[in-house]
Amino acid sequence: MARKRPITAFGWAIKKRLAELQLDQREFCRLHNIPENRLGDIMTGARKATKQREQIKRLLGIDDDYPQEKAE
């Protein structure tokens, strides 16, 4: 099944960091009380979700080099 929205650079940074920590997306969301669909929306740029985006960057130690993608 083809993806409707491609994963953004920030989304790939999230995936890479989760792999380094040996966590999957579901477990990360459960541990930090982040809705799973919100994480997916952030990774594809479907939603800004500034509060969760900042929380994810802080928790995973991701640099602020990624521009905020436009949500449609």
CSV table of C-alpha atoms in Angstrom, one decimal, residues 20-55:
chain,number,residue,atom,x,y,z
A,20,GLU,CA,19.1,3.9,17.9
A,21,LEU,CA,17.1,3.7,21.2
A,22,GLN,CA,15.6,0.4,20.1
A,23,LEU,CA,12.1,1.8,20.6
A,24,ASP,CA,9.2,1.5,18.1
A,25,GLN,CA,6.8,4.4,17.5
A,26,ARG,CA,4.0,2.8,19.5
A,27,GLU,CA,6.2,2.2,22.6
A,28,PHE,CA,7.6,5.7,22.4
A,29,CYS,CA,4.2,7.2,22.3
A,30,ARG,CA,2.9,5.1,25.2
A,31,LEU,CA,5.9,6.0,27.4
A,32,HIS,CA,5.6,9.7,26.8
A,33,ASN,CA,1.8,10.0,26.5
A,34,ILE,CA,1.8,11.2,22.9
A,35,PRO,CA,-1.1,10.2,20.7
A,36,GLU,CA,0.1,7.7,18.1
A,37,ASN,CA,-1.7,9.4,15.3
A,38,ARG,CA,-0.2,12.7,16.3
A,39,LEU,CA,3.3,11.3,15.9
A,40,GLY,CA,2.4,10.1,12.5
A,41,ASP,CA,1.0,13.4,11.5
A,42,ILE,CA,4.2,15.2,12.7
A,43,MET,CA,6.4,12.8,10.8
A,44,THR,CA,4.5,13.4,7.5
A,45,GLY,CA,4.0,17.1,8.0
A,46,ALA,CA,0.2,16.7,8.0
A,47,ARG,CA,-0.1,18.7,11.3
A,48,LYS,CA,2.1,21.2,13.0
A,49,ALA,CA,1.4,20.0,16.6
A,50,THR,CA,4.0,22.5,17.9
A,51,LYS,CA,3.6,21.3,21.5
A,52,GLN,CA,4.2,17.6,20.7
A,53,ARG,CA,6.9,18.5,18.1
A,54,GLU,CA,8.9,20.4,20.7
A,55,GLN,CA,8.4,17.6,23.2
